[in-house]
Amino acid sequence: MTEANLFPRLEIPETLAAGPGPGNTDARVLASFANAGLADHMQADVLRGMVECKEMLRKVWGTRNIYTLGVAGTGWSGLDSLFSAILPGDEVVAFVNGTFSGIDALTVRTKAASREDLRKDALDPKPANVTVIQVPHGQSVTAEIIEKALAVKKPKWAVMAHWETGSGRINDLRGFSDACERHGVMGLIDAVSSLGVADFAIDDFPGVVGWASCPQKGVLCLPLTYAPVSFTDRYIAELLENGCYSYVHNPILEARHWGIVNGKDVAAGSYHRTHSGYAVAAFHEALRINLEQGIARKAQSYAYHEQALRRAVTAMGCEVTSNMTSLVVLNLPPSLAGREKELVQACRARGFGIWPTLSEPVQVRIGILNQLSEAAITEIVTRFAAAVTEMDASIDPAKALEGLRSYYATSMAAE
């Protein structure tokens, strides 16, 4: 027996990704990834693709920021780059209302911690210079909450998730930006779940100096390509003055390989890390698709189809507690309370990828990333209804499916 025969060939079946992300990647993006030639990462077409990617990213973000690029990796790579300018001892206020904003706050606490803070608790430091504002699960971070905290603390940095996927809540971006401007604070935004789904332009929010997103949600370009980031001149000036404890995720060094040097676009990048021609090709096609669809039109489509899903699950006795348009977070009917994880596992076993929340209280999350059609929403509702009725036969899915047909028929007639 050869070493290659010790393990069977890995075959991963097709799955309907109906969770908070990653979403099902567009076939055009997968084809671009698979069909890319074996190019040197400094080959001319790869570099040309990177130049065009940064130009398209500026349109997707809605910005004139020169330092707009992709950080190789998942959304966590982009966020680590975003938070890299935070140094030990910096005063920071972080707003938390779910799992992922909570991890953002942990990242900030780690970066802002002193050696003594880390010695006390290396994996969960609690430096006095970081204030974490906890907002209950299922509630949004409001302008009032932000203003109160920044007015009292007047920190150097403030951190917030635009859309919190853990609880499915939209936080007040306008209120955050305005409060940062009023109090001279540099705002940092986790836009992992909103970029490519919501209709916003980051230049409209001058209180925010840095933004980070991910490739696997709204942009829909495979989980391991590039995490979009964008930094204002003020952020870059801060970084030039004080530096950061990172080489790989240093925004200025990352930018050089994208042909951004000394605040200007140049013809070709300099080496910082080894980029993949496959990833560049896929990322390039994903950005083209986003611009073809149009940010505003895409946002309207998400809102339209989310309403259909919301109405259908409500008709089955579920209570929706989210207000995002790419994700429905719900409580199951009372007869199934406490069986959320059991339901999710049953769905996954059938190739239907929904998710539970990752923190208490346990709820069910159903997403519609890249599922923007009546047929796609109908399949999601049909599969969910089948799983629910298998656990409680008294729940009748017919009303939900009939309501779904009526919603789309009425909407089309109105158009």
Coordinates of C-alpha atoms in Angstrom, one line a residue, residues 82-83 86 91-97 101 104 108 131 133 135 140-151 155-163 170-191 200 202 204-212 232 234-235:
L82 CA -7.6 47.3 10.8
F83 CA -6.8 47.0 14.5
I86 CA -3.9 50.2 18.2
E91 CA -7.5 54.5 25.1
V92 CA -10.3 52.6 23.3
V93 CA -14.0 52.2 23.5
A94 CA -15.5 49.0 21.9
F95 CA -19.2 48.4 21.5
V96 CA -20.4 44.8 21.7
N97 CA -23.8 43.3 21.0
S101 CA -18.2 42.3 18.0
D104 CA -13.4 42.4 17.9
V108 CA -8.6 45.3 20.8
T131 CA -13.8 50.2 27.9
I133 CA -19.8 48.7 26.2
V135 CA -25.4 45.9 24.6
S140 CA -28.7 47.4 18.3
V141 CA -25.9 49.8 19.3
T142 CA -27.7 53.2 19.1
A143 CA -26.5 56.7 18.7
E144 CA -27.5 57.5 22.3
I145 CA -25.3 54.6 23.6
I146 CA -22.4 55.7 21.5
E147 CA -22.6 59.4 22.3
K148 CA -22.8 58.7 26.1
A149 CA -19.7 56.5 26.1
L150 CA -17.5 58.7 23.9
A151 CA -18.5 61.9 25.7
P155 CA -10.8 57.8 23.8
K156 CA -8.3 57.8 21.0
W157 CA -10.1 55.0 19.2
A158 CA -13.7 53.6 19.0
V159 CA -14.6 50.3 17.5
M160 CA -18.0 48.9 16.3
A161 CA -19.4 46.3 14.0
H162 CA -21.7 47.8 11.4
W163 CA -23.8 44.6 11.1
I170 CA -27.7 46.6 12.4
N171 CA -25.8 49.2 14.5
D172 CA -26.0 52.9 14.1
L173 CA -23.2 53.8 11.7
R174 CA -24.3 57.4 11.3
G175 CA -24.5 57.9 15.0
F176 CA -21.1 56.3 15.4
S177 CA -19.4 58.5 12.8
D178 CA -21.0 61.7 14.1
A179 CA -20.0 61.0 17.7
C180 CA -16.4 60.2 16.7
E181 CA -16.3 63.6 14.8
R182 CA -17.7 65.5 17.8
H183 CA -15.2 64.1 20.3
G184 CA -12.1 63.8 18.1
V185 CA -12.1 60.0 18.2
M186 CA -10.8 57.8 15.4
G187 CA -13.5 55.3 14.5
L188 CA -12.8 51.8 13.3
I189 CA -15.6 49.8 11.7
D190 CA -16.1 46.1 11.2
A191 CA -18.1 45.9 7.9
F200 CA -23.6 52.8 1.8
I202 CA -17.8 55.0 3.4
D204 CA -20.1 59.7 3.8
F205 CA -18.9 58.8 7.3
P206 CA -15.8 61.0 8.1
G207 CA -15.6 60.0 11.7
V208 CA -14.5 56.6 10.6
V209 CA -10.8 56.3 9.6
G210 CA -10.6 52.6 9.0
W211 CA -12.8 49.9 7.6
A212 CA -12.5 46.1 7.2
T232 CA -8.1 57.4 5.4
R234 CA -5.6 60.3 9.0
Y235 CA -5.3 56.6 9.8

